[in-house]
């Protein structure tokens, strides 16, 4: 069964609004979660590393003020896309690992900004 | 600069035959490689991995081969089944990336029955 749960699976919002995406680790505690973005026919690109109890680490070129990440507990990380624009439309996926396991991914969120 | 490359966007194979998916990388510091499978509207699912200290890892119908000198790895699926039809991503970690994964662009595999 799924070990990483992501919600919502699909969201449509108007330009200028904010959207929050939740990522939960099921049955394990994740001190670190990773947020990826995938554009059509492209690879998954790491956006940021979410650290429980501290600030997220963003990859080069990712605007931290636009993509707010909060890792409030050991089982929950949230990504908020602020003031969304059509170019933010993408597939956002979170992932986590426990111990030495490979990364496990959520089912992703398809964001469409109109 | 793509450090992990999957040069074949798609591959079509007959059911029962072997599927070979290829992946090349440029960063010699990568030391751990993974293959993920992804169905539409779902997140990637871990399939198989290999450490740079090995040149082969097998798990049921799936075998990953690593050629470090050529910076090349491949995933073999034998025999291929229609349910294997998905997008396959190659990923690597290590070096300056640490535990972060660097993904290729994916290869769409279609297994025809």
mmCIF file with all atom_site columns, C-alpha atoms in Angstrom:
data_model
loop_
_atom_site.group_PDB
_atom_site.id
_atom_site.type_symbol
_atom_site.label_atom_id
_atom_site.label_alt_id
_atom_site.label_comp_id
_atom_site.label_asym_id
_atom_site.label_entity_id
_atom_site.label_seq_id
_atom_site.pdbx_PDB_ins_code
_atom_site.Cartn_x
_atom_site.Cartn_y
_atom_site.Cartn_z
_atom_site.occupancy
_atom_site.B_iso_or_equiv
_atom_site.pdbx_formal_charge
_atom_site.auth_seq_id
_atom_site.auth_comp_id
_atom_site.auth_asym_id
_atom_site.auth_atom_id
_atom_site.pdbx_PDB_model_num
ATOM 1   C CA . UNK A 1 1   ? 0.000  0.000   0.000   1.00 0.00 ? 1   UNK A CA 1
ATOM 2   C CA . UNK A 1 2   ? 0.919  3.641   -0.286  1.00 0.00 ? 2   UNK A CA 1
ATOM 3   C CA . UNK A 1 3   ? 3.465  4.835   2.234   1.00 0.00 ? 3   UNK A CA 1
ATOM 4   C CA . UNK A 1 4   ? 3.340  8.465   1.153   1.00 0.00 ? 4   UNK A CA 1
ATOM 5   C CA . UNK A 1 5   ? -0.014 10.145  0.782   1.00 0.00 ? 5   UNK A CA 1
ATOM 6   C CA . UNK A 1 6   ? -0.466 13.362  -1.168  1.00 0.00 ? 6   UNK A CA 1
ATOM 7   C CA . UNK A 1 7   ? -3.556 15.549  -1.318  1.00 0.00 ? 7   UNK A CA 1
ATOM 8   C CA . UNK A 1 8   ? -5.228 16.826  -3.411  1.00 0.00 ? 8   UNK A CA 1
ATOM 9   C CA . UNK A 1 9   ? -4.594 14.757  -6.508  1.00 0.00 ? 9   UNK A CA 1
ATOM 10  C CA . UNK A 1 10  ? -5.892 17.454  -8.773  1.00 0.00 ? 10  UNK A CA 1
ATOM 11  C CA . UNK A 1 11  ? -6.600 21.147  -8.302  1.00 0.00 ? 11  UNK A CA 1
ATOM 12  C CA . UNK A 1 12  ? -7.668 23.960  -10.578 1.00 0.00 ? 12  UNK A CA 1
ATOM 13  C CA . UNK A 1 13  ? -7.286 27.491  -9.353  1.00 0.00 ? 13  UNK A CA 1
ATOM 14  C CA . UNK A 1 14  ? -7.499 30.993  -10.693 1.00 0.00 ? 14  UNK A CA 1
ATOM 15  C CA . UNK A 1 15  ? -4.460 33.078  -11.396 1.00 0.00 ? 15  UNK A CA 1
ATOM 16  C CA . UNK A 1 16  ? -3.367 35.047  -8.341  1.00 0.00 ? 16  UNK A CA 1
ATOM 17  C CA . UNK A 1 17  ? -4.721 32.628  -5.756  1.00 0.00 ? 17  UNK A CA 1
ATOM 18  C CA . UNK A 1 18  ? -2.724 30.304  -3.513  1.00 0.00 ? 18  UNK A CA 1
ATOM 19  C CA . UNK A 1 19  ? -2.879 26.538  -3.392  1.00 0.00 ? 19  UNK A CA 1
ATOM 20  C CA . UNK A 1 20  ? -1.731 24.225  -0.608  1.00 0.00 ? 20  UNK A CA 1
ATOM 21  C CA . UNK A 1 21  ? -0.608 20.666  -1.247  1.00 0.00 ? 21  UNK A CA 1
ATOM 22  C CA . UNK A 1 22  ? -0.191 18.208  1.617   1.00 0.00 ? 22  UNK A CA 1
ATOM 23  C CA . UNK A 1 23  ? 2.216  15.320  1.850   1.00 0.00 ? 23  UNK A CA 1
ATOM 24  C CA . UNK A 1 24  ? 1.943  12.769  4.629   1.00 0.00 ? 24  UNK A CA 1
ATOM 25  C CA . UNK A 1 25  ? 4.146  9.854   5.510   1.00 0.00 ? 25  UNK A CA 1
ATOM 26  C CA . UNK A 1 26  ? 2.063  6.868   6.568   1.00 0.00 ? 26  UNK A CA 1
ATOM 27  C CA . UNK A 1 27  ? 3.285  4.561   9.314   1.00 0.00 ? 27  UNK A CA 1
ATOM 28  C CA . UNK A 1 28  ? 6.697  6.159   9.522   1.00 0.00 ? 28  UNK A CA 1
ATOM 29  C CA . UNK A 1 29  ? 8.284  9.399   10.579  1.00 0.00 ? 29  UNK A CA 1
ATOM 30  C CA . UNK A 1 30  ? 10.027 11.439  7.926   1.00 0.00 ? 30  UNK A CA 1
ATOM 31  C CA . UNK A 1 31  ? 12.446 14.066  9.127   1.00 0.00 ? 31  UNK A CA 1
ATOM 32  C CA . UNK A 1 32  ? 13.090 14.918  5.494   1.00 0.00 ? 32  UNK A CA 1
ATOM 33  C CA . UNK A 1 33  ? 10.707 15.078  2.574   1.00 0.00 ? 33  UNK A CA 1
ATOM 34  C CA . UNK A 1 34  ? 11.414 16.142  -0.981  1.00 0.00 ? 34  UNK A CA 1
ATOM 35  C CA . UNK A 1 35  ? 9.242  18.123  -3.365  1.00 0.00 ? 35  UNK A CA 1
ATOM 36  C CA . UNK A 1 36  ? 9.562  17.544  -7.106  1.00 0.00 ? 36  UNK A CA 1
ATOM 37  C CA . UNK A 1 37  ? 7.925  19.116  -10.106 1.00 0.00 ? 37  UNK A CA 1
ATOM 38  C CA . UNK A 1 38  ? 7.415  17.514  -13.481 1.00 0.00 ? 38  UNK A CA 1
ATOM 39  C CA . UNK A 1 39  ? 6.557  19.362  -16.676 1.00 0.00 ? 39  UNK A CA 1
ATOM 40  C CA . UNK A 1 40  ? 5.119  17.378  -19.588 1.00 0.00 ? 40  UNK A CA 1
ATOM 41  C CA . UNK A 1 41  ? 7.640  15.064  -21.217 1.00 0.00 ? 41  UNK A CA 1
ATOM 42  C CA . UNK A 1 42  ? 10.373 16.191  -18.857 1.00 0.00 ? 42  UNK A CA 1
ATOM 43  C CA . UNK A 1 43  ? 12.103 14.605  -15.933 1.00 0.00 ? 43  UNK A CA 1
ATOM 44  C CA . UNK A 1 44  ? 11.221 15.126  -12.299 1.00 0.00 ? 44  UNK A CA 1
ATOM 45  C CA . UNK A 1 45  ? 13.050 18.180  -11.029 1.00 0.00 ? 45  UNK A CA 1
ATOM 46  C CA . UNK A 1 46  ? 13.827 18.557  -7.361  1.00 0.00 ? 46  UNK A CA 1
ATOM 47  C CA . UNK A 1 47  ? 12.406 21.812  -6.047  1.00 0.00 ? 47  UNK A CA 1
ATOM 48  C CA . UNK A 1 48  ? 13.280 21.694  -2.388  1.00 0.00 ? 48  UNK A CA 1
ATOM 49  C CA . UNK A 1 49  ? 14.118 19.563  0.591   1.00 0.00 ? 49  UNK A CA 1
ATOM 50  C CA . UNK A 1 50  ? 11.684 19.894  3.465   1.00 0.00 ? 50  UNK A CA 1
ATOM 51  C CA . UNK A 1 51  ? 13.241 19.536  6.908   1.00 0.00 ? 51  UNK A CA 1
ATOM 52  C CA . UNK A 1 52  ? 11.120 18.932  9.987   1.00 0.00 ? 52  UNK A CA 1
ATOM 53  C CA . UNK A 1 53  ? 11.422 21.793  12.432  1.00 0.00 ? 53  UNK A CA 1
ATOM 54  C CA . UNK A 1 54  ? 13.632 23.953  10.256  1.00 0.00 ? 54  UNK A CA 1
ATOM 55  C CA . UNK A 1 55  ? 13.637 25.879  7.019   1.00 0.00 ? 55  UNK A CA 1
ATOM 56  C CA . UNK A 1 56  ? 13.405 24.131  3.718   1.00 0.00 ? 56  UNK A CA 1
ATOM 57  C CA . UNK A 1 57  ? 16.387 23.994  1.401   1.00 0.00 ? 57  UNK A CA 1
ATOM 58  C CA . UNK A 1 58  ? 15.555 25.191  -2.092  1.00 0.00 ? 58  UNK A CA 1
ATOM 59  C CA . UNK A 1 59  ? 17.253 24.201  -5.314  1.00 0.00 ? 59  UNK A CA 1
ATOM 60  C CA . UNK A 1 60  ? 18.780 26.832  -7.520  1.00 0.00 ? 60  UNK A CA 1
ATOM 61  C CA . UNK A 1 61  ? 16.192 28.731  -9.500  1.00 0.00 ? 61  UNK A CA 1
ATOM 62  C CA . UNK A 1 62  ? 13.259 27.867  -7.243  1.00 0.00 ? 62  UNK A CA 1
ATOM 63  C CA . UNK A 1 63  ? 11.646 30.911  -5.629  1.00 0.00 ? 63  UNK A CA 1
ATOM 64  C CA . UNK A 1 64  ? 11.282 30.252  -1.927  1.00 0.00 ? 64  UNK A CA 1
ATOM 65  C CA . UNK A 1 65  ? 8.783  33.077  -1.492  1.00 0.00 ? 65  UNK A CA 1
ATOM 66  C CA . UNK A 1 66  ? 6.578  31.590  -4.161  1.00 0.00 ? 66  UNK A CA 1
ATOM 67  C CA . UNK A 1 67  ? 6.790  27.961  -3.095  1.00 0.00 ? 67  UNK A CA 1
ATOM 68  C CA . UNK A 1 68  ? 6.342  27.967  0.656   1.00 0.00 ? 68  UNK A CA 1
ATOM 69  C CA . UNK A 1 69  ? 7.234  24.743  2.388   1.00 0.00 ? 69  UNK A CA 1
ATOM 70  C CA . UNK A 1 70  ? 6.281  23.902  5.936   1.00 0.00 ? 70  UNK A CA 1
ATOM 71  C CA . UNK A 1 71  ? 7.306  20.691  7.671   1.00 0.00 ? 71  UNK A CA 1
ATOM 72  C CA . UNK A 1 72  ? 5.333  21.064  10.843  1.00 0.00 ? 72  UNK A CA 1
ATOM 73  C CA . UNK A 1 73  ? 5.515  17.501  12.060  1.00 0.00 ? 73  UNK A CA 1
ATOM 74  C CA . UNK A 1 74  ? 7.360  14.292  11.376  1.00 0.00 ? 74  UNK A CA 1
ATOM 75  C CA . UNK A 1 75  ? 4.544  13.046  9.177   1.00 0.00 ? 75  UNK A CA 1
ATOM 76  C CA . UNK A 1 76  ? 3.387  16.158  7.329   1.00 0.00 ? 76  UNK A CA 1
ATOM 77  C CA . UNK A 1 77  ? 4.952  18.571  4.869   1.00 0.00 ? 77  UNK A CA 1
ATOM 78  C CA . UNK A 1 78  ? 2.994  21.168  2.919   1.00 0.00 ? 78  UNK A CA 1
ATOM 79  C CA . UNK A 1 79  ? 3.810  23.042  -0.253  1.00 0.00 ? 79  UNK A CA 1
ATOM 80  C CA . UNK A 1 80  ? 1.928  26.274  -0.865  1.00 0.00 ? 80  UNK A CA 1
ATOM 81  C CA . UNK A 1 81  ? 2.078  27.797  -4.308  1.00 0.00 ? 81  UNK A CA 1
ATOM 82  C CA . UNK A 1 82  ? 1.458  31.480  -3.675  1.00 0.00 ? 82  UNK A CA 1
ATOM 83  C CA . UNK A 1 83  ? 0.003  33.894  -6.202  1.00 0.00 ? 83  UNK A CA 1
ATOM 84  C CA . UNK A 1 84  ? -0.199 31.114  -8.747  1.00 0.00 ? 84  UNK A CA 1
ATOM 85  C CA . UNK A 1 85  ? 0.222  31.876  -12.444 1.00 0.00 ? 85  UNK A CA 1
ATOM 86  C CA . UNK A 1 86  ? -0.501 29.704  -15.485 1.00 0.00 ? 86  UNK A CA 1
ATOM 87  C CA . UNK A 1 87  ? 3.206  28.907  -15.832 1.00 0.00 ? 87  UNK A CA 1
ATOM 88  C CA . UNK A 1 88  ? 3.038  27.235  -12.401 1.00 0.00 ? 88  UNK A CA 1
ATOM 89  C CA . UNK A 1 89  ? 0.724  24.620  -13.858 1.00 0.00 ? 89  UNK A CA 1
ATOM 90  C CA . UNK A 1 90  ? 2.573  21.355  -13.419 1.00 0.00 ? 90  UNK A CA 1
ATOM 91  C CA . UNK A 1 91  ? 2.637  18.000  -11.686 1.00 0.00 ? 91  UNK A CA 1
ATOM 92  C CA . UNK A 1 92  ? 3.956  18.330  -8.130  1.00 0.00 ? 92  UNK A CA 1
ATOM 93  C CA . UNK A 1 93  ? 5.140  15.222  -6.312  1.00 0.00 ? 93  UNK A CA 1
ATOM 94  C CA . UNK A 1 94  ? 6.413  14.755  -2.798  1.00 0.00 ? 94  UNK A CA 1
ATOM 95  C CA . UNK A 1 95  ? 8.610  11.948  -1.581  1.00 0.00 ? 95  UNK A CA 1
ATOM 96  C CA . UNK A 1 96  ? 10.105 10.609  1.608   1.00 0.00 ? 96  UNK A CA 1
ATOM 97  C CA . UNK A 1 97  ? 12.287 7.822   2.831   1.00 0.00 ? 97  UNK A CA 1
ATOM 98  C CA . UNK A 1 98  ? 12.775 6.069   6.131   1.00 0.00 ? 98  UNK A CA 1
ATOM 99  C CA . UNK A 1 99  ? 16.007 4.538   7.269   1.00 0.00 ? 99  UNK A CA 1
ATOM 100 C CA . UNK A 1 100 ? 17.941 3.373   4.257   1.00 0.00 ? 100 UNK A CA 1
ATOM 101 C CA . UNK A 1 101 ? 14.933 2.812   2.017   1.00 0.00 ? 101 UNK A CA 1
ATOM 102 C CA . UNK A 1 102 ? 14.700 4.248   -1.503  1.00 0.00 ? 102 UNK A CA 1
ATOM 103 C CA . UNK A 1 103 ? 12.600 7.316   -1.987  1.00 0.00 ? 103 UNK A CA 1
ATOM 104 C CA . UNK A 1 104 ? 8.878  6.621   -1.950  1.00 0.00 ? 104 UNK A CA 1
ATOM 105 C CA . UNK A 1 105 ? 6.654  9.010   -3.820  1.00 0.00 ? 105 UNK A CA 1
ATOM 106 C CA . UNK A 1 106 ? 3.156  10.259  -3.329  1.00 0.00 ? 106 UNK A CA 1
ATOM 107 C CA . UNK A 1 107 ? 0.715  10.077  -6.216  1.00 0.00 ? 107 UNK A CA 1
ATOM 108 C CA . UNK A 1 108 ? 1.307  13.674  -7.131  1.00 0.00 ? 108 UNK A CA 1
ATOM 109 C CA . UNK A 1 109 ? -0.879 16.733  -7.551  1.00 0.00 ? 109 UNK A CA 1
ATOM 110 C CA . UNK A 1 110 ? -1.878 18.037  -10.947 1.00 0.00 ? 110 UNK A CA 1
ATOM 111 C CA . UNK A 1 111 ? -2.105 21.818  -10.621 1.00 0.00 ? 111 UNK A CA 1
ATOM 112 C CA . UNK A 1 112 ? -3.831 23.803  -13.327 1.00 0.00 ? 112 UNK A CA 1
ATOM 113 C CA . UNK A 1 113 ? -3.847 27.579  -13.033 1.00 0.00 ? 113 UNK A CA 1
ATOM 114 C CA . UNK A 1 114 ? -6.376 29.333  -15.239 1.00 0.00 ? 114 UNK A CA 1
ATOM 115 C CA . UNK B 2 1   ? 23.017 20.280  -18.387 1.00 0.00 ? 1   UNK B CA 1
ATOM 116 C CA . UNK B 2 2   ? 21.329 16.907  -18.092 1.00 0.00 ? 2   UNK B CA 1
ATOM 117 C CA . UNK B 2 3   ? 23.432 14.612  -15.980 1.00 0.00 ? 3   UNK B CA 1
ATOM 118 C CA . UNK B 2 4   ? 21.125 11.639  -16.395 1.00 0.00 ? 4   UNK B CA 1
ATOM 119 C CA . UNK B 2 5   ? 19.946 10.925  -19.900 1.00 0.00 ? 5   UNK B CA 1
ATOM 120 C CA . UNK B 2 6   ? 17.412 8.534   -21.286 1.00 0.00 ? 6   UNK B CA 1
ATOM 121 C CA . UNK B 2 7   ? 17.824 8.982   -24.999 1.00 0.00 ? 7   UNK B CA 1
ATOM 122 C CA . UNK B 2 8   ? 14.914 6.825   -26.074 1.00 0.00 ? 8   UNK B CA 1
ATOM 123 C CA . UNK B 2 9   ? 11.612 8.608   -25.440 1.00 0.00 ? 9   UNK B CA 1
ATOM 124 C CA . UNK B 2 10  ? 9.672  5.430   -26.134 1.00 0.00 ? 10  UNK B CA 1
ATOM 125 C CA . UNK B 2 11  ? 10.035 1.707   -26.694 1.00 0.00 ? 11  UNK B CA 1
ATOM 126 C CA . UNK B 2 12  ? 7.571  -0.836  -28.019 1.00 0.00 ? 12  UNK B CA 1
ATOM 127 C CA . UNK B 2 13  ? 8.006  -4.545  -27.271 1.00 0.00 ? 13  UNK B CA 1
ATOM 128 C CA . UNK B 2 14  ? 5.978  -7.666  -27.900 1.00 0.00 ? 14  UNK B CA 1
ATOM 129 C CA . UNK B 2 15  ? 4.626  -9.494  -24.874 1.00 0.00 ? 15  UNK B CA 1
ATOM 130 C CA . UNK B 2 16  ? 6.984  -12.242 -23.751 1.00 0.00 ? 16  UNK B CA 1
ATOM 131 C CA . UNK B 2 17  ? 10.043 -10.639 -25.272 1.00 0.00 ? 17  UNK B CA 1
ATOM 132 C CA . UNK B 2 18  ? 12.795 -8.728  -23.514 1.00 0.00 ? 18  UNK B CA 1
ATOM 133 C CA . UNK B 2 19  ? 12.530 -4.997  -22.856 1.00 0.00 ? 19  UNK B CA 1
ATOM 134 C CA . UNK B 2 20  ? 15.801 -3.117  -22.537 1.00 0.00 ? 20  UNK B CA 1
ATOM 135 C CA . UNK B 2 21  ? 15.726 0.426   -21.241 1.00 0.00 ? 21  UNK B CA 1
ATOM 136 C CA . UNK B 2 22  ? 18.909 2.439   -21.329 1.00 0.00 ? 22  UNK B CA 1
ATOM 137 C CA . UNK B 2 23  ? 20.282 5.264   -19.249 1.00 0.00 ? 23  UNK B CA 1
ATOM 138 C CA . UNK B 2 24  ? 23.513 7.245   -19.463 1.00 0.00 ? 24  UNK B CA 1
ATOM 139 C CA . UNK B 2 25  ? 25.017 9.575   -16.909 1.00 0.00 ? 25  UNK B CA 1
ATOM 140 C CA . UNK B 2 26  ? 27.813 12.101  -16.976 1.00 0.00 ? 26  UNK B CA 1
ATOM 141 C CA . UNK B 2 27  ? 28.699 12.579  -13.320 1.00 0.00 ? 27  UNK B CA 1
ATOM 142 C CA . UNK B 2 28  ? 31.344 10.050  -12.309 1.00 0.00 ? 28  UNK B CA 1
ATOM 143 C CA . UNK B 2 29  ? 30.614 10.751  -8.637  1.00 0.00 ? 29  UNK B CA 1
ATOM 144 C CA . UNK B 2 30  ? 27.177 9.161   -8.812  1.00 0.00 ? 30  UNK B CA 1
ATOM 145 C CA . UNK B 2 31  ? 27.310 5.979   -6.772  1.00 0.00 ? 31  UNK B CA 1
ATOM 146 C CA . UNK B 2 32  ? 23.742 4.769   -6.508  1.00 0.00 ? 32  UNK B CA 1
ATOM 147 C CA . UNK B 2 33  ? 21.254 4.245   -9.294  1.00 0.00 ? 33  UNK B CA 1
ATOM 148 C CA . UNK B 2 34  ? 17.567 3.493   -9.281  1.00 0.00 ? 34  UNK B CA 1
ATOM 149 C CA . UNK B 2 35  ? 14.776 2.722   -11.681 1.00 0.00 ? 35  UNK B CA 1
ATOM 150 C CA . UNK B 2 36  ? 11.250 3.932   -11.070 1.00 0.00 ? 36  UNK B CA 1
ATOM 151 C CA . UNK B 2 37  ? 8.071  3.032   -12.906 1.00 0.00 ? 37  UNK B CA 1
ATOM 152 C CA . UNK B 2 38  ? 5.272  5.528   -13.312 1.00 0.00 ? 38  UNK B CA 1
ATOM 153 C CA . UNK B 2 39  ? 1.683  5.022   -14.427 1.00 0.00 ? 39  UNK B CA 1
ATOM 154 C CA . UNK B 2 40  ? -0.405 8.000   -15.597 1.00 0.00 ? 40  UNK B CA 1
ATOM 155 C CA . UNK B 2 41  ? -1.728 10.207  -12.799 1.00 0.00 ? 41  UNK B CA 1
ATOM 156 C CA . UNK B 2 42  ? 0.326  8.343   -10.213 1.00 0.00 ? 42  UNK B CA 1
ATOM 157 C CA . UNK B 2 43  ? 3.634  8.993   -8.521  1.00 0.00 ? 43  UNK B CA 1
ATOM 158 C CA . UNK B 2 44  ? 6.734  6.984   -9.451  1.00 0.00 ? 44  UNK B CA 1
ATOM 159 C CA . UNK B 2 45  ? 7.113  3.574   -7.848  1.00 0.00 ? 45  UNK B CA 1
ATOM 160 C CA . UNK B 2 46  ? 10.511 2.217   -6.924  1.00 0.00 ? 46  UNK B CA 1
ATOM 161 C CA . UNK B 2 47  ? 11.475 -0.779  -9.025  1.00 0.00 ? 47  UNK B CA 1
ATOM 162 C CA . UNK B 2 48  ? 15.094 -1.747  -8.535  1.00 0.00 ? 48  UNK B CA 1
ATOM 163 C CA . UNK B 2 49  ? 18.420 -0.171  -7.627  1.00 0.00 ? 49  UNK B CA 1
ATOM 164 C CA . UNK B 2 50  ? 22.115 -0.820  -7.901  1.00 0.00 ? 50  UNK B CA 1
ATOM 165 C CA . UNK B 2 51  ? 25.137 0.429   -6.044  1.00 0.00 ? 51  UNK B CA 1
ATOM 166 C CA . UNK B 2 52  ? 28.267 1.401   -7.923  1.00 0.00 ? 52  UNK B CA 1
ATOM 167 C CA . UNK B 2 53  ? 30.172 -1.428  -6.254  1.00 0.00 ? 53  UNK B CA 1
ATOM 168 C CA . UNK B 2 54  ? 28.083 -3.892  -8.257  1.00 0.00 ? 54  UNK B CA 1
ATOM 169 C CA . UNK B 2 55  ? 27.583 -4.405  -11.952 1.00 0.00 ? 55  UNK B CA 1
ATOM 170 C CA . UNK B 2 56  ? 24.351 -6.370  -11.804 1.00 0.00 ? 56  UNK B CA 1
ATOM 171 C CA . UNK B 2 57  ? 21.308 -6.647  -9.605  1.00 0.00 ? 57  UNK B CA 1
ATOM 172 C CA . UNK B 2 58  ? 18.406 -8.952  -10.256 1.00 0.00 ? 58  UNK B CA 1
ATOM 173 C CA . UNK B 2 59  ? 14.908 -9.042  -8.823  1.00 0.00 ? 59  UNK B CA 1
ATOM 174 C CA . UNK B 2 60  ? 12.507 -11.439 -10.469 1.00 0.00 ? 60  UNK B CA 1
ATOM 175 C CA . UNK B 2 61  ? 11.868 -10.345 -14.043 1.00 0.00 ? 61  UNK B CA 1
ATOM 176 C CA . UNK B 2 62  ? 13.895 -7.167  -13.571 1.00 0.00 ? 62  UNK B CA 1
ATOM 177 C CA . UNK B 2 63  ? 17.663 -6.919  -13.890 1.00 0.00 ? 63  UNK B CA 1
ATOM 178 C CA . UNK B 2 64  ? 19.742 -3.765  -13.805 1.00 0.00 ? 64  UNK B CA 1
ATOM 179 C CA . UNK B 2 65  ? 23.203 -3.712  -15.318 1.00 0.00 ? 65  UNK B CA 1
ATOM 180 C CA . UNK B 2 66  ? 25.782 -1.048  -14.556 1.00 0.00 ? 66  UNK B CA 1
ATOM 181 C CA . UNK B 2 67  ? 28.811 -0.269  -16.704 1.00 0.00 ? 67  UNK B CA 1
ATOM 182 C CA . UNK B 2 68  ? 30.775 2.304   -14.752 1.00 0.00 ? 68  UNK B CA 1
ATOM 183 C CA . UNK B 2 69  ? 33.472 2.823   -17.341 1.00 0.00 ? 69  UNK B CA 1
ATOM 184 C CA . UNK B 2 70  ? 30.838 3.675   -19.935 1.00 0.00 ? 70  UNK B CA 1
ATOM 185 C CA . UNK B 2 71  ? 28.664 5.519   -17.392 1.00 0.00 ? 71  UNK B CA 1
ATOM 186 C CA . UNK B 2 72  ? 25.765 3.478   -18.621 1.00 0.00 ? 72  UNK B CA 1
ATOM 187 C CA . UNK B 2 73  ? 23.074 1.422   -17.013 1.00 0.00 ? 73  UNK B CA 1
ATOM 188 C CA . UNK B 2 74  ? 20.237 -0.584  -18.398 1.00 0.00 ? 74  UNK B CA 1
ATOM 189 C CA . UNK B 2 75  ? 17.075 -2.202  -17.136 1.00 0.00 ? 75  UNK B CA 1
ATOM 190 C CA . UNK B 2 76  ? 16.094 -5.565  -18.582 1.00 0.00 ? 76  UNK B CA 1
ATOM 191 C CA . UNK B 2 77  ? 12.571 -6.897  -18.205 1.00 0.00 ? 77  UNK B CA 1
ATOM 192 C CA . UNK B 2 78  ? 12.119 -10.532 -19.119 1.00 0.00 ? 78  UNK B CA 1
ATOM 193 C CA . UNK B 2 79  ? 9.540  -11.628 -20.062 1.00 0.00 ? 79  UNK B CA 1
ATOM 194 C CA . UNK B 2 80  ? 7.721  -8.378  -20.751 1.00 0.00 ? 80  UNK B CA 1
ATOM 195 C CA . UNK B 2 81  ? 4.061  -8.228  -19.801 1.00 0.00 ? 81  UNK B CA 1
ATOM 196 C CA . UNK B 2 82  ? 1.327  -5.779  -20.854 1.00 0.00 ? 82  UNK B CA 1
ATOM 197 C CA . UNK B 2 83  ? 1.162  -4.535  -17.249 1.00 0.00 ? 83  UNK B CA 1
ATOM 198 C CA . UNK B 2 84  ? 4.741  -3.367  -17.593 1.00 0.00 ? 84  UNK B CA 1
ATOM 199 C CA . UNK B 2 85  ? 3.562  -0.620  -19.931 1.00 0.00 ? 85  UNK B CA 1
ATOM 200 C CA . UNK B 2 86  ? 4.478  2.604   -18.135 1.00 0.00 ? 86  UNK B CA 1
ATOM 201 C CA . UNK B 2 87  ? 7.044  5.373   -18.053 1.00 0.00 ? 87  UNK B CA 1
ATOM 202 C CA . UNK B 2 88  ? 10.386 4.249   -16.667 1.00 0.00 ? 88  UNK B CA 1
ATOM 203 C CA . UNK B 2 89  ? 12.666 6.769   -14.995 1.00 0.00 ? 89  UNK B CA 1
ATOM 204 C CA . UNK B 2 90  ? 16.332 6.278   -14.340 1.00 0.00 ? 90  UNK B CA 1
ATOM 205 C CA . UNK B 2 91  ? 17.709 8.159   -11.329 1.00 0.00 ? 91  UNK B CA 1
ATOM 206 C CA . UNK B 2 92  ? 21.108 8.635   -9.740  1.00 0.00 ? 92  UNK B CA 1
ATOM 207 C CA . UNK B 2 93  ? 22.486 9.963   -6.488  1.00 0.00 ? 93  UNK B CA 1
ATOM 208 C CA . UNK B 2 94  ? 25.845 10.592  -4.890  1.00 0.00 ? 94  UNK B CA 1
ATOM 209 C CA . UNK B 2 95  ? 28.678 13.047  -5.191  1.00 0.00 ? 95  UNK B CA 1
ATOM 210 C CA . UNK B 2 96  ? 27.624 16.629  -4.601  1.00 0.00 ? 96  UNK B CA 1
ATOM 211 C CA . UNK B 2 97  ? 23.983 15.531  -4.738  1.00 0.00 ? 97  UNK B CA 1
ATOM 212 C CA . UNK B 2 98  ? 24.259 13.335  -1.679  1.00 0.00 ? 98  UNK B CA 1
ATOM 213 C CA . UNK B 2 99  ? 20.937 11.553  -1.187  1.00 0.00 ? 99  UNK B CA 1
ATOM 214 C CA . UNK B 2 100 ? 19.098 13.740  -3.678  1.00 0.00 ? 100 UNK B CA 1
ATOM 215 C CA . UNK B 2 101 ? 17.960 11.989  -6.819  1.00 0.00 ? 101 UNK B CA 1
ATOM 216 C CA . UNK B 2 102 ? 18.698 13.266  -10.296 1.00 0.00 ? 102 UNK B CA 1
ATOM 217 C CA . UNK B 2 103 ? 16.202 11.899  -12.779 1.00 0.00 ? 103 UNK B CA 1
ATOM 218 C CA . UNK B 2 104 ? 16.310 11.195  -16.469 1.00 0.00 ? 104 UNK B CA 1
ATOM 219 C CA . UNK B 2 105 ? 13.440 12.314  -18.688 1.00 0.00 ? 105 UNK B CA 1
ATOM 220 C CA . UNK B 2 106 ? 11.877 8.880   -18.789 1.00 0.00 ? 106 UNK B CA 1
ATOM 221 C CA . UNK B 2 107 ? 11.158 6.248   -21.426 1.00 0.00 ? 107 UNK B CA 1
ATOM 222 C CA . UNK B 2 108 ? 7.632  5.192   -22.308 1.00 0.00 ? 108 UNK B CA 1
ATOM 223 C CA . UNK B 2 109 ? 7.447  1.419   -22.561 1.00 0.00 ? 109 UNK B CA 1
ATOM 224 C CA . UNK B 2 110 ? 4.566  -0.174  -24.421 1.00 0.00 ? 110 UNK B CA 1
ATOM 225 C CA . UNK B 2 111 ? 4.226  -3.923  -24.239 1.00 0.00 ? 111 UNK B CA 1
ATOM 226 C CA . UNK B 2 112 ? 1.922  -5.247  -26.943 1.00 0.00 ? 112 UNK B CA 1
ATOM 227 C CA . UNK B 2 113 ? -0.094 -8.392  -26.418 1.00 0.00 ? 113 UNK B CA 1
#
